[in-house]
């Protein structure tokens, strides 16, 4: 038998080589799997950072930027387009270095995130700084120290704050009304017809169809026209039943007056009110000598004479289950803290001359009209719901006429 030692040696060497290759392959696969796991983990961290930017941006929209128009968001805090703060979450009131999202990004223990605001690509307006559909894009990004990066984009549907004048239903605006202040704008939740010259802070928006030969001028005197928008601005529902429980006096439908603090029935005349009832309609009429306070009127309310004076308005709040009409030239401010001066479940008709001043919220649950040269520091809101039982039909259609002046700064 021949010597086969050389063959055994070759087989042993081949076996060692095979085992080495298998071992090296195993190590390589393990290393690749480890790297892949790390990459997936890093990508997940980057995505989490982008979502952190999203949550941060949404929190700022709901707080410090809640009353900011979209065009102003695009222009940034300095309200100048083409500058470094365009669409950035920096420098706004209440947004400082502790809660801003700077251009360089916000650094966390896991990495850095960014966020910025851009015009929605589907916006029909070609300008990158002018919104035409009440929607805008927020682009958020996150990046880890290892270089993984993720981008999240989402579209925000943004309804602006209820402006100085907001009305449901078809509305006619004529004459030369002026609407000023930070929220000195007008919104109509249906069709609007404008004749004459309406002056607003920035815009007249309408969810329906604008018409008429009049002009809509902004605060700079530029004719901006009516601005069609796709969505309605919800006008809050307010009723006498909601506020009557807090009223000092209840003017009841039987002609008696309840004083809540004592629980006693008191005469109406010393409070400055008179009572009439005809054809199923109850009307309470206040005169110049009406007493300061808050009144729940079970029926219709009329304010005649000239209660209050320029510089010394009468503190009064009237919540009526029927309609409210002003037939004199009052100077009124709200009594209490809810900022309501006049509230009607039915129609609302306010008027006055250049010495007539209202402060606070005037609200009509049905149809509304403002006439003359009155001044209102607050909001004129109209729900245009159905006329409730017992309410006088004193306004046939929503109308703003004459030269009334409205001013609202967005906050109270």
Coordinates of C-alpha atoms in Angstrom, one line a residue:
X1 CA 0.0 0.0 0.0
X2 CA 1.4 3.4 -1.0
X3 CA 2.0 6.3 1.4
X4 CA -1.1 8.7 1.3
X5 CA 0.1 11.2 3.9
X6 CA 0.3 14.1 1.3
X7 CA -3.4 13.6 0.3
X8 CA -4.5 13.8 4.0
X9 CA -2.5 17.0 4.4
X10 CA -4.2 18.6 1.3
X11 CA -7.6 17.6 2.6
X12 CA -6.9 19.1 6.0
X13 CA -5.8 22.4 4.5
X14 CA -8.8 22.5 2.2
X15 CA -11.1 21.9 5.2
X16 CA -9.4 24.7 7.1
X17 CA -9.9 27.0 4.2
X18 CA -13.6 26.1 3.9
X19 CA -14.2 26.7 7.6
X20 CA -12.3 30.0 7.4
X21 CA -14.5 31.1 4.5
X22 CA -17.7 30.1 6.3
X23 CA -16.5 31.9 9.5
X24 CA -15.6 35.0 7.5
X25 CA -18.9 34.9 5.7
X26 CA -20.7 34.6 9.0
X27 CA -18.8 37.5 10.5
X28 CA -19.5 39.6 7.3
X29 CA -23.2 38.8 7.4
X30 CA -23.4 39.6 11.1
X31 CA -21.6 42.9 10.5
X32 CA -23.9 43.8 7.6
X33 CA -26.9 42.9 9.6
X34 CA -25.6 45.0 12.5
X35 CA -25.0 48.0 10.2
X36 CA -28.5 47.5 8.6
X37 CA -30.1 47.4 12.0
X38 CA -28.2 50.6 13.0
X39 CA -29.2 52.3 9.8
X40 CA -32.9 51.3 10.3
X41 CA -32.7 52.5 13.9
X42 CA -31.1 55.8 12.7
X43 CA -33.7 56.3 10.0
X44 CA -36.4 55.7 12.6
X45 CA -34.8 58.3 14.9
X46 CA -34.7 60.8 12.0
X47 CA -38.4 60.1 11.3
X48 CA -39.2 60.6 15.0
X49 CA -37.3 63.9 14.9
X50 CA -39.3 65.0 11.9
X51 CA -42.5 64.1 13.7
X52 CA -41.3 66.0 16.8
X53 CA -40.9 69.1 14.5
X54 CA -44.5 68.5 13.3
X55 CA -45.8 68.3 16.9
X56 CA -43.9 71.4 17.8
X57 CA -45.2 73.4 14.9
X58 CA -48.8 72.4 15.6
X59 CA -48.5 73.4 19.2
X60 CA -47.3 76.9 18.1
X61 CA -50.2 77.2 15.6
X62 CA -52.6 76.4 18.4
X63 CA -51.1 78.9 20.8
X64 CA -48.9 81.9 19.8
X65 CA -49.9 81.8 16.1
X66 CA -53.6 81.1 16.5
X67 CA -54.7 84.6 15.4
X68 CA -52.2 85.1 12.7
X69 CA -53.3 85.2 9.0
X70 CA -51.7 82.8 6.5
X71 CA -50.1 85.6 4.4
X72 CA -48.5 87.0 7.6
X73 CA -47.1 83.5 8.4
X74 CA -45.5 83.4 4.9
X75 CA -44.0 86.8 5.4
X76 CA -42.6 86.0 8.9
X77 CA -42.6 88.1 12.0
X78 CA -41.1 91.2 10.2
X79 CA -44.1 91.1 7.8
X80 CA -41.7 91.6 4.9
X81 CA -41.3 89.0 2.1
X82 CA -38.0 87.9 0.9
X83 CA -36.3 88.0 4.3
X84 CA -34.7 85.3 6.5
X85 CA -37.7 84.8 8.7
X86 CA -40.2 84.0 5.9
X87 CA -42.3 81.0 7.0
X88 CA -40.2 80.5 10.1
X89 CA -41.2 79.9 13.7
X90 CA -39.0 82.6 15.1
X91 CA -39.3 86.1 16.7
X92 CA -43.1 86.0 17.0
X93 CA -44.7 87.3 20.3
X94 CA -44.4 84.5 22.8
X95 CA -41.9 82.5 20.7
X96 CA -38.4 83.0 22.1
X97 CA -35.3 80.9 22.2
X98 CA -36.9 78.4 24.6
X99 CA -39.7 77.4 22.2
X100 CA -38.8 78.5 18.7
X101 CA -37.6 76.5 15.7
X102 CA -34.7 78.4 14.2
X103 CA -33.4 78.2 10.7
X104 CA -30.4 76.2 12.0
X105 CA -32.7 73.7 13.5
X106 CA -33.6 72.8 17.1
X107 CA -31.1 70.4 18.6
X108 CA -32.1 67.5 20.8
X109 CA -30.3 64.6 22.4
X110 CA -31.1 62.5 19.3
X111 CA -30.4 65.0 16.6
X112 CA -31.8 68.2 15.0
X113 CA -35.2 69.1 13.5
X114 CA -36.5 71.9 11.4
X115 CA -39.9 73.2 10.3
X116 CA -41.0 75.9 7.9
X117 CA -44.3 77.1 6.3
X118 CA -44.9 77.2 2.6
X119 CA -47.8 78.0 0.2
X120 CA -49.9 75.0 -0.6
X121 CA -48.9 73.7 -4.1
X122 CA -52.6 73.4 -5.0
X123 CA -53.3 77.1 -4.2
X124 CA -54.7 78.8 -7.3
X125 CA -52.8 82.0 -6.5
X126 CA -49.4 82.0 -8.2
X127 CA -47.7 84.1 -5.5
X128 CA -45.7 82.2 -2.9
X129 CA -46.7 84.8 -0.3
X130 CA -50.5 85.1 -1.0
X131 CA -52.9 82.4 0.2
X132 CA -56.1 81.8 -1.8
X133 CA -57.5 78.6 -0.3
X134 CA -56.9 78.8 3.4
X135 CA -54.4 76.0 3.3
X136 CA -50.7 75.9 3.7
X137 CA -47.9 73.3 3.7
X138 CA -45.6 72.7 6.7
X139 CA -42.3 71.0 5.8
X140 CA -40.6 69.2 8.8
X141 CA -37.2 67.5 8.7
X142 CA -35.1 65.5 11.2
X143 CA -31.5 64.5 11.0
X144 CA -29.3 62.3 13.3
X145 CA -25.7 62.8 14.1
X146 CA -24.9 59.9 11.8
X147 CA -26.5 61.6 8.9
X148 CA -29.9 59.9 8.5
X149 CA -32.5 62.4 7.4
X150 CA -36.3 62.2 7.1
X151 CA -38.8 64.7 5.8
X152 CA -42.5 65.0 6.7
X153 CA -44.9 67.3 4.9
X154 CA -48.5 68.0 5.9
X155 CA -51.2 70.5 4.8
X156 CA -52.9 72.6 7.4
X157 CA -56.5 73.8 6.8
X158 CA -56.5 77.1 8.6
X159 CA -59.7 79.1 9.4
X160 CA -58.8 82.6 10.5
X161 CA -60.3 84.0 13.7
X162 CA -63.8 85.4 13.6
X163 CA -63.3 89.0 12.3
X164 CA -64.9 92.2 13.3
X165 CA -67.9 91.6 11.1
X166 CA -69.1 88.0 10.4
X167 CA -72.5 87.1 9.0
X168 CA -74.2 84.0 7.8
X169 CA -76.5 84.3 4.7
X170 CA -76.7 86.8 1.8
X171 CA -75.6 90.2 2.8
X172 CA -75.7 93.7 1.2
X173 CA -73.0 96.2 2.1
X174 CA -73.5 99.8 0.9
X175 CA -72.3 103.3 1.7
X176 CA -68.9 103.8 3.2
X177 CA -68.4 101.4 6.2
X178 CA -64.9 101.2 7.7
X179 CA -63.6 98.1 9.5
X180 CA -60.2 98.5 11.2
X181 CA -57.9 96.9 13.8
X182 CA -55.8 93.7 13.7
X183 CA -59.0 91.6 13.0
X184 CA -60.7 94.5 11.2
X185 CA -61.9 92.3 8.4
X186 CA -65.3 91.1 7.1
X187 CA -66.5 87.6 6.3
X188 CA -69.8 86.5 4.7
X189 CA -70.8 82.9 4.8
X190 CA -72.7 83.1 1.5
X191 CA -73.2 85.7 -1.2
X192 CA -72.3 89.4 -0.8
X193 CA -73.2 92.5 -2.8
X194 CA -71.0 95.6 -2.3
X195 CA -71.8 99.1 -3.5
X196 CA -70.0 102.3 -2.4
X197 CA -66.7 101.9 -0.7
X198 CA -66.0 99.4 2.0
X199 CA -62.7 99.9 3.8
X200 CA -61.2 96.9 5.7
X201 CA -57.9 96.2 7.4
X202 CA -56.9 93.5 4.9
X203 CA -59.8 91.6 3.3
X204 CA -63.5 90.9 2.7
X205 CA -63.9 87.1 2.3
X206 CA -66.9 85.4 1.0
X207 CA -67.7 81.7 0.8
X208 CA -70.4 82.3 -1.9
X209 CA -70.5 84.7 -4.8
X210 CA -69.4 88.4 -4.6
X211 CA -71.3 91.0 -6.7
X212 CA -71.9 94.7 -6.9
X213 CA -70.2 97.7 -8.4
X214 CA -68.6 98.9 -5.2
X215 CA -64.9 98.9 -4.1
X216 CA -63.3 97.0 -1.2
X217 CA -60.3 99.0 -0.1
X218 CA -57.6 97.7 2.3
X219 CA -55.9 99.9 5.0
X220 CA -53.5 101.2 2.3
X221 CA -56.3 102.3 0.1
X222 CA -55.7 99.6 -2.5
X223 CA -58.9 98.1 -4.1
X224 CA -58.5 94.4 -3.2
X225 CA -62.1 93.4 -4.1
X226 CA -64.0 90.6 -2.4
X227 CA -61.9 87.5 -1.8
X228 CA -63.7 84.1 -2.5
X229 CA -62.7 81.3 -0.2
X230 CA -63.6 77.6 -0.2
X231 CA -64.7 77.3 3.5
X232 CA -67.1 79.1 5.8
X233 CA -65.9 80.6 9.1
X234 CA -68.0 79.1 11.9
X235 CA -69.8 81.9 13.8
X236 CA -70.3 80.9 17.4
X237 CA -73.8 80.1 18.5
X238 CA -74.9 82.4 21.3
X239 CA -78.3 82.3 23.0
X240 CA -80.2 84.2 25.7
X241 CA -80.7 80.9 27.5
X242 CA -77.0 80.6 27.8
X243 CA -76.4 84.0 29.5
X244 CA -79.7 84.7 31.2
X245 CA -78.8 82.7 34.3
X246 CA -76.1 85.2 35.1
X247 CA -78.3 88.3 34.5
X248 CA -79.0 90.6 37.4
X249 CA -82.6 91.3 36.3
X250 CA -85.1 89.1 34.5
X251 CA -87.7 91.1 32.5
X252 CA -90.5 88.5 32.3
X253 CA -93.1 88.0 29.7
X254 CA -95.9 88.9 32.2
X255 CA -94.6 92.4 32.7
X256 CA -92.9 91.7 36.1
X257 CA -89.2 92.0 36.9
X258 CA -87.2 89.6 39.0
X259 CA -84.2 90.8 40.9
X260 CA -81.9 87.8 41.2
X261 CA -79.9 89.0 44.1
X262 CA -83.0 89.2 46.4
X263 CA -85.3 86.9 44.6
X264 CA -88.0 89.6 44.8
X265 CA -90.3 91.1 42.2
X266 CA -89.4 94.8 41.7
X267 CA -91.1 97.5 39.7
X268 CA -89.8 98.1 36.1
X269 CA -90.0 101.9 36.0
X270 CA -87.3 102.7 38.5
X271 CA -84.9 100.5 36.4
X272 CA -85.7 102.6 33.3
X273 CA -87.9 100.0 31.5
X274 CA -91.5 100.0 30.3
X275 CA -93.6 97.0 29.2
X276 CA -96.0 96.5 26.3
X277 CA -97.7 93.4 24.9
X278 CA -99.7 93.3 21.7
X279 CA -100.8 90.5 19.4
X280 CA -98.7 87.9 21.3
X281 CA -95.5 90.0 21.1
X282 CA -93.9 91.2 24.3
X283 CA -91.6 94.3 24.1
X284 CA -89.5 95.9 26.8
X285 CA -88.3 99.4 26.1
X286 CA -85.4 101.1 27.9
X287 CA -85.0 104.8 28.0
X288 CA -82.1 107.2 28.7
X289 CA -82.5 106.7 32.5
X290 CA -82.0 102.9 32.3
X291 CA -80.1 101.5 35.3
X292 CA -76.6 99.9 34.9
X293 CA -76.7 96.1 34.9
X294 CA -77.3 92.9 33.0
X295 CA -80.8 92.1 31.8
X296 CA -82.5 88.9 30.6
X297 CA -85.4 90.1 28.4
X298 CA -88.1 87.5 27.9
X299 CA -89.3 89.0 24.7
X300 CA -88.2 91.8 22.5
X301 CA -86.0 94.7 23.6
X302 CA -85.8 98.3 22.3
X303 CA -83.4 100.9 23.5
X304 CA -84.7 104.4 22.9
X305 CA -83.3 107.8 23.9
X306 CA -79.6 108.4 24.4
X307 CA -78.4 106.3 27.3
X308 CA -74.8 106.9 28.2
X309 CA -72.6 109.6 26.8
X310 CA -69.4 109.9 24.8
X311 CA -66.6 109.1 27.1
X312 CA -68.9 107.8 29.8
X313 CA -70.8 104.8 28.2
X314 CA -73.6 103.0 30.1
X315 CA -72.5 99.6 31.4
X316 CA -75.3 97.3 30.3
X317 CA -75.8 93.8 28.8
X318 CA -79.1 92.8 27.2
X319 CA -79.9 89.2 26.4
X320 CA -83.2 88.9 24.6
X321 CA -85.2 85.9 23.6
X322 CA -86.8 88.0 20.9
X323 CA -85.4 90.8 18.7
X324 CA -83.3 93.8 19.7
X325 CA -83.6 97.3 18.2
X326 CA -81.8 100.5 18.9
X327 CA -84.0 103.5 18.1
X328 CA -81.9 106.2 19.8
X329 CA -78.2 107.2 19.9
X330 CA -76.7 105.3 22.9
X331 CA -73.2 105.0 24.2
X332 CA -72.9 101.5 25.6
X333 CA -70.3 99.1 27.0
X334 CA -70.8 95.6 28.4
X335 CA -71.7 95.0 32.0
X336 CA -69.6 92.1 33.4
X337 CA -66.9 90.1 31.8
X338 CA -68.4 88.2 28.9
X339 CA -68.0 91.2 26.6
X340 CA -71.6 91.0 25.3
X341 CA -73.5 94.3 25.1
X342 CA -76.5 93.2 23.0
X343 CA -77.6 89.7 22.2
X344 CA -80.8 88.8 20.4
X345 CA -82.2 85.3 19.6
X346 CA -84.2 87.0 16.9
X347 CA -83.3 90.0 14.6
X348 CA -80.8 92.7 15.6
X349 CA -81.0 96.3 14.4
X350 CA -78.4 98.8 15.6
X351 CA -78.1 102.4 14.4
X352 CA -76.9 105.8 15.5
X353 CA -75.1 108.9 14.6
X354 CA -71.4 109.9 14.8
X355 CA -71.7 110.3 18.6
X356 CA -73.1 106.8 19.0
X357 CA -70.7 104.2 20.4
X358 CA -71.0 100.5 21.2
X359 CA -68.3 98.5 22.8
X360 CA -68.2 94.7 22.9
X361 CA -70.1 92.0 21.0
X362 CA -73.4 92.7 19.4
X363 CA -75.0 89.5 18.2
X364 CA -78.1 88.6 16.2
X365 CA -79.5 85.0 16.1
X366 CA -81.6 85.8 13.0
X367 CA -81.2 88.7 10.5
X368 CA -79.1 91.7 11.2
X369 CA -78.8 95.4 10.2
X370 CA -76.4 98.2 11.0
X371 CA -77.2 101.7 9.9
X372 CA -76.0 105.3 10.2
X373 CA -72.7 106.6 11.4
X374 CA -72.3 104.5 14.6
X375 CA -69.0 103.3 16.0
X376 CA -68.5 99.7 17.3
X377 CA -65.4 98.7 19.1
X378 CA -65.8 94.9 19.0
X379 CA -67.7 92.4 16.8
X380 CA -70.9 92.5 14.8
X381 CA -72.0 88.9 14.5
X382 CA -75.0 87.5 12.7
X383 CA -76.1 83.9 12.8
X384 CA -79.2 84.3 10.5
X385 CA -81.1 81.4 12.0
X386 CA -84.9 81.1 12.0
X387 CA -86.9 83.8 13.7
X388 CA -87.9 82.4 17.1
X389 CA -91.5 82.4 18.3
X390 CA -92.4 85.7 19.9
X391 CA -89.6 87.6 18.1
X392 CA -90.6 90.7 16.1
X393 CA -89.6 90.6 12.4
X394 CA -87.7 94.0 12.3
X395 CA -85.0 93.2 9.7
X396 CA -85.9 91.8 6.2
X397 CA -82.3 91.0 5.1
X398 CA -78.7 91.3 6.2
X399 CA -77.6 94.9 5.6
X400 CA -74.8 97.2 6.5
X401 CA -75.4 100.8 5.3
X402 CA -74.3 104.3 5.9
X403 CA -70.9 105.0 7.3
X404 CA -70.6 102.8 10.4
X405 CA -67.2 102.2 11.9
X406 CA -66.1 98.9 13.3
X407 CA -62.8 98.2 15.1
X408 CA -61.6 94.9 16.5
X409 CA -58.0 94.1 17.5
X410 CA -58.5 90.2 17.7
X411 CA -58.4 90.2 21.5
X412 CA -60.4 91.7 24.3

